[in-house]
Coordinates of C-alpha atoms in Angstrom, one line a residue:
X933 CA 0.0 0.0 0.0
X934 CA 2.9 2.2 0.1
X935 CA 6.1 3.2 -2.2
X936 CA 5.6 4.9 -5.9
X937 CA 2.3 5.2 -7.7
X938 CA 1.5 3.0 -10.8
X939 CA 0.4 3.3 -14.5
X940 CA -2.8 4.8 -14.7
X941 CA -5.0 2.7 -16.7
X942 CA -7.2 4.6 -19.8
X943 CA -10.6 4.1 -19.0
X944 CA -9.3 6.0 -15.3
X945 CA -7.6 9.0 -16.5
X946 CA -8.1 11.3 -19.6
X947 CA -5.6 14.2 -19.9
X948 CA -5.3 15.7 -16.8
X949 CA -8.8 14.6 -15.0
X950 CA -8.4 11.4 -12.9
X951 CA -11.8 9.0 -12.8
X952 CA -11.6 7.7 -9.6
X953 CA -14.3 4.5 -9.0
X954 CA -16.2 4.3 -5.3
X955 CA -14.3 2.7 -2.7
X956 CA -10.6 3.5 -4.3
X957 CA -8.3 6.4 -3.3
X958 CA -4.8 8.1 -4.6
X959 CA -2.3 10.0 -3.0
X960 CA -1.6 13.4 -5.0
X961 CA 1.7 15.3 -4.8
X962 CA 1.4 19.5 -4.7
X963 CA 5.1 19.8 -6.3
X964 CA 5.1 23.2 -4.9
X965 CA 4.5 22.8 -1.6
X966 CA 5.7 19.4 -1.1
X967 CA 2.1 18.5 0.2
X968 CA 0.5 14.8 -0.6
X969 CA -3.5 14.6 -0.4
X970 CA -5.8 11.9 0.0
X971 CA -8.5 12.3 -2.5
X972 CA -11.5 9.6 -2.2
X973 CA -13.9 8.0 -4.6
X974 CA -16.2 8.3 -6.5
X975 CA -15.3 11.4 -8.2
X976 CA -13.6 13.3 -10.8
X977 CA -10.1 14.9 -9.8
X978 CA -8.6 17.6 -11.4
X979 CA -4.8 17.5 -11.6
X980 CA -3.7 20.6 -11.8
X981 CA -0.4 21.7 -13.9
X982 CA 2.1 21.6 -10.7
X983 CA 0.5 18.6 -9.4
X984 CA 1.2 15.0 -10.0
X985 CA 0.1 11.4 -8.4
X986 CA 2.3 9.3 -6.7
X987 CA -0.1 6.6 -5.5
X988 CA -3.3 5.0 -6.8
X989 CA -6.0 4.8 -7.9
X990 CA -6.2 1.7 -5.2
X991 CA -8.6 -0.1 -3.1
X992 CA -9.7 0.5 -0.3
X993 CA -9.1 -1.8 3.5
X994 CA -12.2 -3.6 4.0
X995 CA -11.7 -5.2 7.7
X996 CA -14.6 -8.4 7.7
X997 CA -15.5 -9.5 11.2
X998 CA -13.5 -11.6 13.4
X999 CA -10.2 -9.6 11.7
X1000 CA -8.2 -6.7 12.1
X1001 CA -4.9 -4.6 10.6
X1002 CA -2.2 -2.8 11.8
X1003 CA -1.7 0.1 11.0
X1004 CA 2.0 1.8 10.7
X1005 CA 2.3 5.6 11.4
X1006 CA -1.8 6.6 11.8
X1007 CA -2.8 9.9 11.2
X1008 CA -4.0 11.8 14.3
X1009 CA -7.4 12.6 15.3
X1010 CA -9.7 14.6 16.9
X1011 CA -8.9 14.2 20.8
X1012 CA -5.5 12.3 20.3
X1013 CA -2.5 13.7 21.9
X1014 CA 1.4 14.4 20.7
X1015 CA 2.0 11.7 23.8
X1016 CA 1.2 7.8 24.0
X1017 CA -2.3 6.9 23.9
X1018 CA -2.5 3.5 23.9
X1019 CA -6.6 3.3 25.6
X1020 CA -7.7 3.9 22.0
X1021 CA -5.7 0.9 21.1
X1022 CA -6.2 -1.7 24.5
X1023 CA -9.7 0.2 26.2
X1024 CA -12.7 -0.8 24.1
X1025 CA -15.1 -2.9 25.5
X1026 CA -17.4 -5.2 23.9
X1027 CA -18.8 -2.6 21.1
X1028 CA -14.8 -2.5 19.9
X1029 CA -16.4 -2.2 16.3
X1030 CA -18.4 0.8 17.2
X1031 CA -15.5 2.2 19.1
X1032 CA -13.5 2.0 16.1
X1033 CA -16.0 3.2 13.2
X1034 CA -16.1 6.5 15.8
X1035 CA -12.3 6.8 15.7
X1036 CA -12.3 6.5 12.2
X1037 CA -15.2 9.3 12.0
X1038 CA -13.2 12.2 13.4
X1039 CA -11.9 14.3 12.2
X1040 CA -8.2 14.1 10.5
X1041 CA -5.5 16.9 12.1
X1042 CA -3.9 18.2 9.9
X1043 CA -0.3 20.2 10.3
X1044 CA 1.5 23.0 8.6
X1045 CA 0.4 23.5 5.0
X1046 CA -2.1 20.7 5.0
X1047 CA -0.6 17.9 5.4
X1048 CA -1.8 15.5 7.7
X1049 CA -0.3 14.9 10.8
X1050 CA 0.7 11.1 11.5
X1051 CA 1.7 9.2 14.8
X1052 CA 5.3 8.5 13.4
X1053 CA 6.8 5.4 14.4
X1054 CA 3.4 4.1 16.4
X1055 CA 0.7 1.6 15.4
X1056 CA -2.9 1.3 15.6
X1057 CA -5.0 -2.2 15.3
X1058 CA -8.0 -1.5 12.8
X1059 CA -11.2 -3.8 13.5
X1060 CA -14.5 -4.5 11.2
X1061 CA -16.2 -1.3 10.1
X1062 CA -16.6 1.0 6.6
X1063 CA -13.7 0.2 3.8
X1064 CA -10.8 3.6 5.0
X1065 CA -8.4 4.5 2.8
X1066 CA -4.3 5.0 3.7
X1067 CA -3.4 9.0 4.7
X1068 CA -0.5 10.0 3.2
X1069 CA 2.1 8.4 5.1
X1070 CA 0.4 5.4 7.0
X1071 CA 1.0 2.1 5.9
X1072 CA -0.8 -1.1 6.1
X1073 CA 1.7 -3.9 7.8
X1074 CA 1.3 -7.2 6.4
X1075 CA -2.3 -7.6 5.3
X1076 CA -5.7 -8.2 7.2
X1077 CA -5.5 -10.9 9.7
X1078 CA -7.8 -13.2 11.3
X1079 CA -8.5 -12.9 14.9
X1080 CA -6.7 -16.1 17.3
X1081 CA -9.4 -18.7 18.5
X1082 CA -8.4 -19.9 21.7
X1083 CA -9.1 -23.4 22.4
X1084 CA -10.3 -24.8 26.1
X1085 CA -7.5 -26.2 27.9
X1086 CA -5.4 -23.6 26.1
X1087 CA -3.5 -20.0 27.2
X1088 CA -1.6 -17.4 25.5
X1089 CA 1.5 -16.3 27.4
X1090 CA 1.2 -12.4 26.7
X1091 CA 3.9 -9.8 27.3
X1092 CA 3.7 -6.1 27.7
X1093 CA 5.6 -4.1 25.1
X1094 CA 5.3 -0.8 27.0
X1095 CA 3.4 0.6 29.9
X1096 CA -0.2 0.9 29.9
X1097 CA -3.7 0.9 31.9
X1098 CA -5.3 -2.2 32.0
X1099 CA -8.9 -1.2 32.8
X1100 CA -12.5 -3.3 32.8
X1101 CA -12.5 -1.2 29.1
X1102 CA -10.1 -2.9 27.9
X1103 CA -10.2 -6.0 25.1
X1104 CA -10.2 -9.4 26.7
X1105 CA -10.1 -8.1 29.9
X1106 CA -12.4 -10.9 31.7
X1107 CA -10.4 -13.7 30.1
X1108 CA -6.9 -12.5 31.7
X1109 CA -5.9 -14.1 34.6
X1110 CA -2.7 -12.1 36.6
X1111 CA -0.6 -13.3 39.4
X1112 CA 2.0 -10.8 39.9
X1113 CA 4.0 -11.9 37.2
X1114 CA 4.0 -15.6 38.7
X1115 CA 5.7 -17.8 35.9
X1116 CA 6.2 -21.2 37.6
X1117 CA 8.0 -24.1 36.6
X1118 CA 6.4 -27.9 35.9
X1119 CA 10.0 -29.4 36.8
X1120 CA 8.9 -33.7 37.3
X1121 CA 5.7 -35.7 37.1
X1122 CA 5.4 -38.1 39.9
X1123 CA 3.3 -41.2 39.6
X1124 CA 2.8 -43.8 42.2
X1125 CA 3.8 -46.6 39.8
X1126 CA 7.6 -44.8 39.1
X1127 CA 9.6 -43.4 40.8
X1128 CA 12.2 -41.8 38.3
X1129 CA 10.6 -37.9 38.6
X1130 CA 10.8 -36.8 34.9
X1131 CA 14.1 -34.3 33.8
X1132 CA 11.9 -32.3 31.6
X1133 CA 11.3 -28.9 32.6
X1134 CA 8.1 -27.3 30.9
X1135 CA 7.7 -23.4 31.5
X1136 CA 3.5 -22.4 32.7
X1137 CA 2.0 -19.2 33.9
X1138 CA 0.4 -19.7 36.6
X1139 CA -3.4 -19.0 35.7
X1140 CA -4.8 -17.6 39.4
X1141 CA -7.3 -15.7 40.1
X1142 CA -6.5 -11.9 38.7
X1143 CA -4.4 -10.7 41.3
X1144 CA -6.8 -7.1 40.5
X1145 CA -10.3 -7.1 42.3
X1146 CA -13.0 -7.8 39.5
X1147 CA -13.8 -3.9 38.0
X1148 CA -10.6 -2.7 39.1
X1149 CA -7.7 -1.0 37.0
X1150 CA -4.0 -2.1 36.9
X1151 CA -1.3 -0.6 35.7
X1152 CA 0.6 -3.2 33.4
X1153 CA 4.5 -2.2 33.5
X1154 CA 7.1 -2.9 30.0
X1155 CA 7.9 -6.4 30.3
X1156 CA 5.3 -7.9 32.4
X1157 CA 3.7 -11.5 31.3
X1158 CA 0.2 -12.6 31.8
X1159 CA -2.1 -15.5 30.1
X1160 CA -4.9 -15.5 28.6
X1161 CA -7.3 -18.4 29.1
X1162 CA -9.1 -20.0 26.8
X1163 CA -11.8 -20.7 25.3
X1164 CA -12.0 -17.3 23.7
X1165 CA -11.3 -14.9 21.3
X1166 CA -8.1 -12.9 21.5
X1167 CA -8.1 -9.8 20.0
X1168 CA -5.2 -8.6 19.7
X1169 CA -3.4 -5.2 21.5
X1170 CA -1.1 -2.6 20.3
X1171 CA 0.8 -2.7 23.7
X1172 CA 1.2 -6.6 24.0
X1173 CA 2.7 -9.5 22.1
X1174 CA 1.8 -13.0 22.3
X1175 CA 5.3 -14.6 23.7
X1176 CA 3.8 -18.7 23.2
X1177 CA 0.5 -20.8 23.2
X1178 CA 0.3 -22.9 26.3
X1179 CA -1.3 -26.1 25.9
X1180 CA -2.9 -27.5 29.1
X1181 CA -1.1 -30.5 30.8
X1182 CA -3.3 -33.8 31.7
X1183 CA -2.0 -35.1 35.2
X1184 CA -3.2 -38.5 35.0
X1185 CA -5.1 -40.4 38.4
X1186 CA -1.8 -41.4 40.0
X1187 CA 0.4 -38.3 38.9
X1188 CA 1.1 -35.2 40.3
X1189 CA 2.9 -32.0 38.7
X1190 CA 5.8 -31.1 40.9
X1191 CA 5.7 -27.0 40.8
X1192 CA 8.5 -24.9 41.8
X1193 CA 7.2 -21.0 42.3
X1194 CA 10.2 -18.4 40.6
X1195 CA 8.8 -15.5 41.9
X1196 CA 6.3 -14.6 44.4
X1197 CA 2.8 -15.4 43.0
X1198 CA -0.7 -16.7 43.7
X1199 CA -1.5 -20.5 42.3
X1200 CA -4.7 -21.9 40.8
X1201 CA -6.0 -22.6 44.0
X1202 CA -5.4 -19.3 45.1
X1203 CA -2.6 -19.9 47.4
X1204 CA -0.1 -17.6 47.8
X1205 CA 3.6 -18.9 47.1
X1206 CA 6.6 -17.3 47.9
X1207 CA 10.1 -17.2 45.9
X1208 CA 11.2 -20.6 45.7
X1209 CA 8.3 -22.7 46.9
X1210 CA 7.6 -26.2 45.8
X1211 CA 4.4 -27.9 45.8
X1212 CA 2.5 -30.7 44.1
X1213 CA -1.0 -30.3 42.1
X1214 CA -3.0 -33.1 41.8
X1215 CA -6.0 -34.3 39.5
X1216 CA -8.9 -32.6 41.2

């Protein structure tokens, strides 16, 4: 979606007037003031003698549900700041779509001389709504994605790529499970029928209770790793990577998991475990 224009086909431009189809879009270049448009279909555009375009006629990003996009550099809106703003990326609730179709209805800032004003080096995730068109300047990383179904007995080990508010706003918020940054190890499985306590070593989050009271915020430092449980839909956050999908471990009738706690946390039965700890959890 980005880099030089193309050949403009016959049947789209005649001399100097541009026929520009609904639901396509081109990029224009004011050679005098060094200022690149966004002009939208349908319509007829005049190119005038000192302008020229660089990009388009092209299609425009249609999001279908259950998908999303990331967006490279967005252009600022109405009620975004110079700073990091990363609620209109992580704090929409349940009407996410309609959250995002709003964003995408304000108003575009524009800068000195027209030109609109971008978020340079950020990203945004795009969701279902109207077909949008690229701003000068934006660019459309990778291409549009399905959203990750997570199976039952499954988690995603999630890591925070900057600060941020986690809030009862925010996407997937009910289906994350905290516990102060508790990453435990599985180090054996016992069984009463063998003794030999198995040498592989399988890294788990532990998937307590959130350590933050139901309708409460939290404040989600850079680096800090949480799961998400399935089954679910993740949809996915600006501010957070997926680090690994955990698949749950069966623990047979005679076995045991043999857990060793590597910081302080709280476990699945909501017990809190110091640095160092070592339990066993049994089939319930």
């Amino acid at each position: 979606m980005s880099g030089g224009g193309k050949q403009l086909d016959d049947d789209i431009i005649v001399g100097k007037v541009v026929h520009l189809h609904p639901f396509h879009y081109l990029h224009i270049l004011n050679m005098t003031t060094n200022v690149t448009r966004l002009e939208e279909g349908p319509k007829r555009v005049i190119c005038l003698a000192h302008e020229r375009v660089i990009l388009g006629p092209e299609p425009m990003i249609v999001v279908p549900p259950m998908s999303y996009c990331v967006i490279e550099n967005p252009v600022m809106r109405e009620g975004d700041t110079d700073g990091d703003d990363d609620s209109r990326n992580n704090n929409n609730g349940g009407d996410h779509d309609d959250d995002d179709a709003n964003r995408l209805s304000k108003k575009v800032l524009l800068g000195k001389g027209g030109q609109a004003r971008l978020k340079h080096g950020d990203m945004e995730i795009r969701r279902k709504g109207e077909p949008f068109s690229l701003y000068p300047g934006e660019r459309l990383i990778g291409k549009v994605q399905r959203v990750q179904v997570v199976r039952p007995d499954t988690a995603l080990r999630l890591r925070a790529t900057r600060d941020f508010i986690l809030t009862p706003n925010t996407l997937n918020y009910n289906h994350f499970y905290f516990s102060d940054r508790s990453k435990t190890t599985s180090s054996s499985s016992s069984t009463n029928n063998n003794n030999n306590a198995s040498k592989d070593r399988v890294d788990a989050i532990s998937s307590s209770s959130s350590s933050s009271p139901s309708g409460a915020s939290r404040r989600i430092a850079t680096g800090e790793e949480w799961t998400f449980r399935g089954p679910g839909v993740y949809h996915p956050l600006v501010t957070v990577e997926v680090v690994e999908v955990i698949k749950g471990i069966i623990v047979g009738p005679y076995e045991a998991l043999y857990l060793r706690a590597l910081c302080d946390c709280v476990d699945v039965t909501d017990t809190p475990r110091k640095t160092g700890e070592e339990w066993l959890m049994r089939r319930e």
